[in-house]
Short mmCIF file of C-alpha atoms and ligand atoms in Angstrom, two decimals:
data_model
loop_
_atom_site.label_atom_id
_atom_site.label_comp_id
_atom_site.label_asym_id
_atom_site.label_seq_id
_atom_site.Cartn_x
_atom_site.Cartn_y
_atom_site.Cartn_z
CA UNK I 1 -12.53 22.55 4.90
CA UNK I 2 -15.03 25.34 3.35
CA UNK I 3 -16.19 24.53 -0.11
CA UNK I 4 -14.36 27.53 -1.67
CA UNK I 5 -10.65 26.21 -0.10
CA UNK I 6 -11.91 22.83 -1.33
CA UNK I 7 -12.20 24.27 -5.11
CA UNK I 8 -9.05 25.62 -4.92
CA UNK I 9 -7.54 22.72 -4.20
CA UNK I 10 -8.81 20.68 -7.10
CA UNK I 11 -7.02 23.66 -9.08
CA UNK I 12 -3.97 23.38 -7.95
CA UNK I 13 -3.71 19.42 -8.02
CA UNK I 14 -5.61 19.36 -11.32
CA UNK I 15 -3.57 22.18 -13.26
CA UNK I 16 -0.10 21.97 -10.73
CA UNK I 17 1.69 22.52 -14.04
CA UNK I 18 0.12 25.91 -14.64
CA UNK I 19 0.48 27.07 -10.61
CA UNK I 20 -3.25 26.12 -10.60
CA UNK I 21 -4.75 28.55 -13.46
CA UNK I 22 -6.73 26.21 -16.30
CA UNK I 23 -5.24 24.61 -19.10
CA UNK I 24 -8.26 23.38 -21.35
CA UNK I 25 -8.60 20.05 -21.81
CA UNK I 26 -9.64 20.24 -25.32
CA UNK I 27 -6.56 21.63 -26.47
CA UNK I 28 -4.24 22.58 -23.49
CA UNK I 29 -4.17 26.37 -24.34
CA UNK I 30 -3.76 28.67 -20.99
CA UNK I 31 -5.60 31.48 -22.15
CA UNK I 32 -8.83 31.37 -20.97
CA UNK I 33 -11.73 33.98 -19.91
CA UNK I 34 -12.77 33.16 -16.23
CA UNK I 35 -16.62 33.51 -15.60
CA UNK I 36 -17.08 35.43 -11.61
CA UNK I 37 -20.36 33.87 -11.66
CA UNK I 38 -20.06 30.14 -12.07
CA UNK I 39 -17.02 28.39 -11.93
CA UNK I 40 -16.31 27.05 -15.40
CA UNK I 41 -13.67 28.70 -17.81
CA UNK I 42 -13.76 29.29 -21.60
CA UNK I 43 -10.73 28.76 -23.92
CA UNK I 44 -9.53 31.74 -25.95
CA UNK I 45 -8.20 29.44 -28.16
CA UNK I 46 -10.91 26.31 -28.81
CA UNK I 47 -13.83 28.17 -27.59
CA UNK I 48 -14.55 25.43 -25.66
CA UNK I 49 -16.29 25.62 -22.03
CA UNK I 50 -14.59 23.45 -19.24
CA UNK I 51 -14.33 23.23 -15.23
CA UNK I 52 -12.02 22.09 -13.19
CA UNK I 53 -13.84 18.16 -13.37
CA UNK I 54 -13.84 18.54 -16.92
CA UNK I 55 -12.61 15.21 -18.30
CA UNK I 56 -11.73 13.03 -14.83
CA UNK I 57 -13.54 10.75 -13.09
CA UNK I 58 -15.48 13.38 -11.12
CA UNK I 59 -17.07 14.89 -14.56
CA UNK I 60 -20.35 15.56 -14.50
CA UNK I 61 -20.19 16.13 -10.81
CA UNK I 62 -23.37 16.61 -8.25
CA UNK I 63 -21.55 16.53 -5.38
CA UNK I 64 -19.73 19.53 -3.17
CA UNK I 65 -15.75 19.40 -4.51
CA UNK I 66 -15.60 18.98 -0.21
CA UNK I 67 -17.74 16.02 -0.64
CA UNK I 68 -15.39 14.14 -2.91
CA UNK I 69 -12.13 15.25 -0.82
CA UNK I 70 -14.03 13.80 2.42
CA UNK I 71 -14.73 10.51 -0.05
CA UNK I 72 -11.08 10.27 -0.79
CA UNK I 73 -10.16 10.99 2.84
CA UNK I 74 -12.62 8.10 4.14
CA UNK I 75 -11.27 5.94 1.40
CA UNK I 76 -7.22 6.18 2.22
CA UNK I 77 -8.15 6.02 5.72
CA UNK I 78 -9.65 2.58 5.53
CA UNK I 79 -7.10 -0.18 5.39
CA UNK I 80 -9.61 -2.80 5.28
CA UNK I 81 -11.50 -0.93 2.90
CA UNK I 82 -14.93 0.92 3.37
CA UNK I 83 -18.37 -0.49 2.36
CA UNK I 84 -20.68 1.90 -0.02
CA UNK I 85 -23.01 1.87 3.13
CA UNK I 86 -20.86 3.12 4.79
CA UNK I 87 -19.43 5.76 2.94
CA UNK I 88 -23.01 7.11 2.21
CA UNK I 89 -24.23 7.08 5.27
CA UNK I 90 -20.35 9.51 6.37
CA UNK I 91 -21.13 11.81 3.74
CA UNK I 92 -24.59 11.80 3.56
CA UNK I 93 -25.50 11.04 0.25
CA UNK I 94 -27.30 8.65 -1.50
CA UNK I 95 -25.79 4.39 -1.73
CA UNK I 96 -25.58 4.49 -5.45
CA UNK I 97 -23.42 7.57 -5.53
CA UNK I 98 -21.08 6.29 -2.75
CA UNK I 99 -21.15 2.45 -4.82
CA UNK I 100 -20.13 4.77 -8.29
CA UNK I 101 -17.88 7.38 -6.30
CA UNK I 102 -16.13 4.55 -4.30
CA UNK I 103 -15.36 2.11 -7.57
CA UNK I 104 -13.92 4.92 -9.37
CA UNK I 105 -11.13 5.62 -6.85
CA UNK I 106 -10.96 1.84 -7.06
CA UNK I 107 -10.19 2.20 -10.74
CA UNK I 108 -7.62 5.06 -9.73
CA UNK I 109 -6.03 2.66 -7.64
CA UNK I 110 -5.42 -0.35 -10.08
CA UNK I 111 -4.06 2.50 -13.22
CA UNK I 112 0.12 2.03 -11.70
CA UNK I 113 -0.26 -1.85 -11.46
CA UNK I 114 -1.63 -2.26 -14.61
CA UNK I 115 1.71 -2.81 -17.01
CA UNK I 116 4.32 -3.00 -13.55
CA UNK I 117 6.78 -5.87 -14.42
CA UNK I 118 8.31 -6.65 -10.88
CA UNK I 119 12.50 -7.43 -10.51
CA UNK I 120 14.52 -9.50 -7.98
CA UNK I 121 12.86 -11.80 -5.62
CA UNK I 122 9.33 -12.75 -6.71
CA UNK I 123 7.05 -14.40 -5.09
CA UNK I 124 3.67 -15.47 -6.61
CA UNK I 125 0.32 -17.37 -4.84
CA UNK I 126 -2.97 -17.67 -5.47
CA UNK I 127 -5.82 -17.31 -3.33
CA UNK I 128 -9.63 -18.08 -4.30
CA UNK I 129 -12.96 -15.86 -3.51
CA UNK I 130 -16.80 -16.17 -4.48
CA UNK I 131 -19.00 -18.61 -5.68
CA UNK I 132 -20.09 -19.74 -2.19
CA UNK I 133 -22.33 -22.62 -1.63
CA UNK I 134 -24.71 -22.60 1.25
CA UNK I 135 -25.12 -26.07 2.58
CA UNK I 136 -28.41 -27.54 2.67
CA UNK I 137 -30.45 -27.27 5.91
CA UNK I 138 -30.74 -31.80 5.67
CA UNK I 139 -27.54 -33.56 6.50
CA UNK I 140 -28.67 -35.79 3.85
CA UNK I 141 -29.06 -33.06 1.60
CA UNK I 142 -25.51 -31.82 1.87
CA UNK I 143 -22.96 -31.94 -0.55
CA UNK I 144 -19.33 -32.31 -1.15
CA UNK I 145 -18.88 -28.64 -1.75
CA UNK I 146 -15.14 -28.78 -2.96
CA UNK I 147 -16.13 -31.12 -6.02
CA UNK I 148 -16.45 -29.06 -9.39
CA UNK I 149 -19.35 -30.58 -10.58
CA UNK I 150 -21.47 -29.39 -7.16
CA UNK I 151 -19.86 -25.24 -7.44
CA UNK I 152 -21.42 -22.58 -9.02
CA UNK I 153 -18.53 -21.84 -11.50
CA UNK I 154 -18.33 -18.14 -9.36
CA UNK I 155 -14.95 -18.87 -8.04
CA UNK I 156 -11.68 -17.02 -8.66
CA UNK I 157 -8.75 -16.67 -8.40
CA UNK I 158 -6.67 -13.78 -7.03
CA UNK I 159 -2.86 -14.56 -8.31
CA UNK I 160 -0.46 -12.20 -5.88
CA UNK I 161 2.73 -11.32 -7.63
CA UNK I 162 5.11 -10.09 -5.28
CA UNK I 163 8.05 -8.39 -4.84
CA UNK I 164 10.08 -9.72 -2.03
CA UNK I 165 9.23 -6.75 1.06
CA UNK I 166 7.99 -5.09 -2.04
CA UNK I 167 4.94 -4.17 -3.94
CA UNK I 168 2.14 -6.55 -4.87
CA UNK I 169 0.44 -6.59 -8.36
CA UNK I 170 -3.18 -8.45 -8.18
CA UNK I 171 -4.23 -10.51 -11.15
CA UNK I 172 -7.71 -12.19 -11.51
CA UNK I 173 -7.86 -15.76 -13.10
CA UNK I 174 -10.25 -18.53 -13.01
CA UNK I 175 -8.14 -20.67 -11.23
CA UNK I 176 -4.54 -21.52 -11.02
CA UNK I 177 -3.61 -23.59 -14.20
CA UNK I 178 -0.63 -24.04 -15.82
CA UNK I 179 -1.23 -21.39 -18.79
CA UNK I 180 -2.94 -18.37 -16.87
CA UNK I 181 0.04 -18.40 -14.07
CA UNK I 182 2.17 -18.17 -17.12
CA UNK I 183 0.52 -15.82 -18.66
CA UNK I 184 0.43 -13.32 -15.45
CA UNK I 185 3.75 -14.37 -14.78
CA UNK I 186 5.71 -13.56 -18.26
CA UNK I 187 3.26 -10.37 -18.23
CA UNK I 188 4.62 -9.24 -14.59
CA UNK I 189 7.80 -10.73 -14.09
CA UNK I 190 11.13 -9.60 -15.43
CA UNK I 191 12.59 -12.71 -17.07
CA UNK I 192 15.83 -12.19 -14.97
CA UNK I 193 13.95 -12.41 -11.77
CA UNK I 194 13.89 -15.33 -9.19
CA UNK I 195 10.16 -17.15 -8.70
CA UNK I 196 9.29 -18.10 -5.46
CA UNK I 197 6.21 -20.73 -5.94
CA UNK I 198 4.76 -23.17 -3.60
CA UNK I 199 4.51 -27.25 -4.66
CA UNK I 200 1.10 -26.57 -7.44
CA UNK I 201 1.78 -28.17 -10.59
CA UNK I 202 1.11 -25.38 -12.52
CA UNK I 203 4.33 -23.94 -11.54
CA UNK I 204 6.16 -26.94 -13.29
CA UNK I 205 6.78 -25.45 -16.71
CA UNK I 206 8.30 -22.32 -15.44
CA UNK I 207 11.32 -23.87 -14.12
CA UNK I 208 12.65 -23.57 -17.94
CA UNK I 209 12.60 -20.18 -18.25
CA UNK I 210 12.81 -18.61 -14.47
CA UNK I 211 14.96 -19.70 -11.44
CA UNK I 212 12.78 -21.15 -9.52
CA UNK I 213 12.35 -21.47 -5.51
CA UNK I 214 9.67 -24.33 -5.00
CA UNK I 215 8.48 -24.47 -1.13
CA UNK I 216 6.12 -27.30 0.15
CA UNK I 217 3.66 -25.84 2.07
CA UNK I 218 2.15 -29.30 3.58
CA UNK I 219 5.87 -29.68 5.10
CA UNK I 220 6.97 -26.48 5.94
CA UNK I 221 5.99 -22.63 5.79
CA UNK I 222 9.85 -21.13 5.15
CA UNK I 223 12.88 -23.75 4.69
CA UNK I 224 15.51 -20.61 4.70
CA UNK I 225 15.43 -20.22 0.94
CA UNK I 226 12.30 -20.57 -0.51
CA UNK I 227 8.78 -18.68 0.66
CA UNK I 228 5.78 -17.19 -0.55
CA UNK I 229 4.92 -15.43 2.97
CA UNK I 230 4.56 -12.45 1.35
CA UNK I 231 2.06 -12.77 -1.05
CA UNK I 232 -0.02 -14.47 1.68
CA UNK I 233 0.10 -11.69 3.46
CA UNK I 234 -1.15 -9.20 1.30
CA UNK I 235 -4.28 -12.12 0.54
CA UNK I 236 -5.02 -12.02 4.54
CA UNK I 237 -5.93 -8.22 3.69
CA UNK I 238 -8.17 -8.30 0.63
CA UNK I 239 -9.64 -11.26 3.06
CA UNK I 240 -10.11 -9.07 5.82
CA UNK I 241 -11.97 -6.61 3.60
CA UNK I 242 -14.39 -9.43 1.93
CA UNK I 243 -15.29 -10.61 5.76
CA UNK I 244 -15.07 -7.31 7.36
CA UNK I 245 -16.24 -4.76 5.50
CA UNK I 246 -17.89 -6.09 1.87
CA UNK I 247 -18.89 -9.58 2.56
CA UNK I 248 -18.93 -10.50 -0.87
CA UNK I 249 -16.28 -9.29 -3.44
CA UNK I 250 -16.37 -12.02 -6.14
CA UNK I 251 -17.40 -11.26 -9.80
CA UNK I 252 -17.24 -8.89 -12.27
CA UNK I 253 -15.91 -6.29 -10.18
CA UNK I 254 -13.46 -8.80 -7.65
CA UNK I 255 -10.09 -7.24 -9.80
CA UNK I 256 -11.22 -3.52 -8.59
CA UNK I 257 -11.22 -4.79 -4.75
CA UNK I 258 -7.57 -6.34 -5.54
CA UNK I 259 -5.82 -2.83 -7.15
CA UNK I 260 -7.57 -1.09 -3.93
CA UNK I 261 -5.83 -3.59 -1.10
CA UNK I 262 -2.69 -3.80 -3.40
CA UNK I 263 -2.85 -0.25 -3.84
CA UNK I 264 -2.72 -0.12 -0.02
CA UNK I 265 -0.83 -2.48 0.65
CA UNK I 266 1.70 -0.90 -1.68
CA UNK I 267 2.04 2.35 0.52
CA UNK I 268 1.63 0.79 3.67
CA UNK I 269 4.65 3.20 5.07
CA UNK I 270 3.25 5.97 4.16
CA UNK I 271 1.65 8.32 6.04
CA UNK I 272 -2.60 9.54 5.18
CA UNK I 273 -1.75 12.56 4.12
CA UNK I 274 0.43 11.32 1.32
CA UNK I 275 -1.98 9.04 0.27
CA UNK I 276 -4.48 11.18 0.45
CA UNK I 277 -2.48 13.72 -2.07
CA UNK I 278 -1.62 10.88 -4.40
CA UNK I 279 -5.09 9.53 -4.74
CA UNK I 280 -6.30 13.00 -5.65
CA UNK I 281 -3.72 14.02 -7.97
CA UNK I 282 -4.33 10.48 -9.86
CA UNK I 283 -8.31 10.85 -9.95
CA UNK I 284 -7.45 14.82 -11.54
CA UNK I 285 -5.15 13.39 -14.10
CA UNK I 286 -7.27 10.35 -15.13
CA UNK I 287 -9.57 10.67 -18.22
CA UNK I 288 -13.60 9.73 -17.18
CA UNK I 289 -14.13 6.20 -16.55
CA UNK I 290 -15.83 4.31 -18.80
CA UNK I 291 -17.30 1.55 -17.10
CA UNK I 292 -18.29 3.97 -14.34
CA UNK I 293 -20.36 6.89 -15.75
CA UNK I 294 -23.79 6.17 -15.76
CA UNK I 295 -23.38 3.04 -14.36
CA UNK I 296 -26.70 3.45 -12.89
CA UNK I 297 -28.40 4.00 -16.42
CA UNK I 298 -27.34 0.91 -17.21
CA UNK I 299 -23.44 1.40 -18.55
CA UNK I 300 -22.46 -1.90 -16.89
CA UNK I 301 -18.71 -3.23 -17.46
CA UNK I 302 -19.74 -5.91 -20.16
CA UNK I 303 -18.06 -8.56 -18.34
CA UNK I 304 -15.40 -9.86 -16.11
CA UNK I 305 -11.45 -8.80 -16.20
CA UNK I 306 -9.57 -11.97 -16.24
CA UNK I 307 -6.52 -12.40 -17.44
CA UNK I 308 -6.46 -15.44 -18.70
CA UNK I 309 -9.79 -16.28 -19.63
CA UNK I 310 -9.91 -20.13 -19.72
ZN1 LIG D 1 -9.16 24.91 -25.83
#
């Protein structure tokens, strides 16, 4: 696609209410002069310049508006996800604009999830990620690595909430007690739903407010009523994408990799192109991330999103 169709695009997805002529984003007037030189636009009412990035993720942007289709092309098209490497080196730019460029879509990705409260079957599971230990070269050096007091306190949780054949939403905890299951739980579940849980403890306490499916996973994988298959399905995908593509997704930003597998995961049926059109129209109609712009300057996301923070 030329640069100029390209442009065009981003005004029709960006401004789709107004058949693809601005709307400022400073006051949403549609009268506006249009500039033949340079593409920006000036509001007849505010007086206010704009272009069609103006206040979205791409603001500020360096890039061709080709280059960030392509981006969102690669990135839809990857159902394992794609590595910053990678994506620099396929649209030839630099690794710290494909990191930035490729954790904002990520951010896209986890907006619908954020506040979803799922209905019906549920099924929830936990999987963990990070805080690896390499064992000591010296047998005699080595360790019991699954003790507490020998890990690096890196580890997480990913807690899969899951409708039954239905979407996933991704929570991060530190691990699986009794009060941050709850806590993700009573946030995403609709108190007339059913809870499918495997044998944990931490499940215990729900069985007074939920109906509860319990499921013992050292006996059996599906007994013909209760199963948590599905959430363990979605978790062999963000673990594909920590082995396969990223090799290490724990930390601050381990909650971004979850919204993009759920995220794809989600709209697994669906075909690229639709994706591709959804992802787009989301990043247009998003206002500039915060923890993303001038990341490189040293804007860092102060610290981890957990959910339950103990
Ligand atoms: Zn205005």
């Amino acid at each position: 696609m030329a640069e100029e169709e390209a442009y065009e695009l981003f005004k029709e997805v960006r401004w789709s209410v107004n058949d693809g002529d601005p709307v400022c984003p400073h006051c949403g007037s549609v009268e506006c002069w249009t500039f033949k030189s340079r593409r920006i636009f000036k509001c007849k009412h505010c007086n206010k310049q704009f272009s069609v990035t103006s206040g979205t993720i791409f603001s500020g942007r360096k890039l061709q508006h080709r280059d960030y289709l392509l981006a969102i092309a690669i990135f839809v098209n990857s159902c394992k996800g794609v590595s910053a490497l990678q994506l620099s080196r396929d649209l030839g730019i630099q690794y710290k604009t494909a990191f930035v460029l490729a954790h904002k879509l990520r951010e896209v990705t986890g907006d619908e999830m954020q506040d979803a409260v799922l209905t019906g079957e549920v099924e929830v599971d936990g999987a963990y990620f990070g805080g690896y230990l390499k064992p000591r070269n010296w047998k005699e050096n080595r360790v019991d690595r699954r003790l507490r007091r020998h890990q690096n306190g890196k580890r997480r949780c990913v807690f899969a909430i899951r409708e039954r054949e239905g979407r996933v939403v991704p929570v991060v905890i530190k691990s699986e007690t009794s009060e941050a299951v709850t806590t993700a739980i009573r946030k995403h579940i609709d108190s007339q739903a059913s809870i499918h849980a495997d044998e944990n403890a931490a499940y215990d306490a729900l069985h007074a407010q939920y109906q509860m499916f319990r499921i013992n996973h050292s006996r059996v994988y599906s007994d013909g009523e209760a199963c948590t298959n599905g959430a363990e399905g979605w978790f062999s995908r963000l673990r594909r994408a920590e082995i396969g593509q990223h090799h290490h997704i724990a930390g601050k930003y381990l909650h971004s990799y979850a919204n993009e597998m759920a995220y794809k995961e989600n709209r697994r049926r669906q075909d690229n192109g639709s994706l591709f059109g959804d992802l787009l129209f989301k990043s247009l109609n998003r206002p500039m991330s915060r923890n993303w712009a001038g990341y490189w300057q040293g804007n860092n996301q102060p610290g981890e999103v957990l959910l339950y923070p103990h």
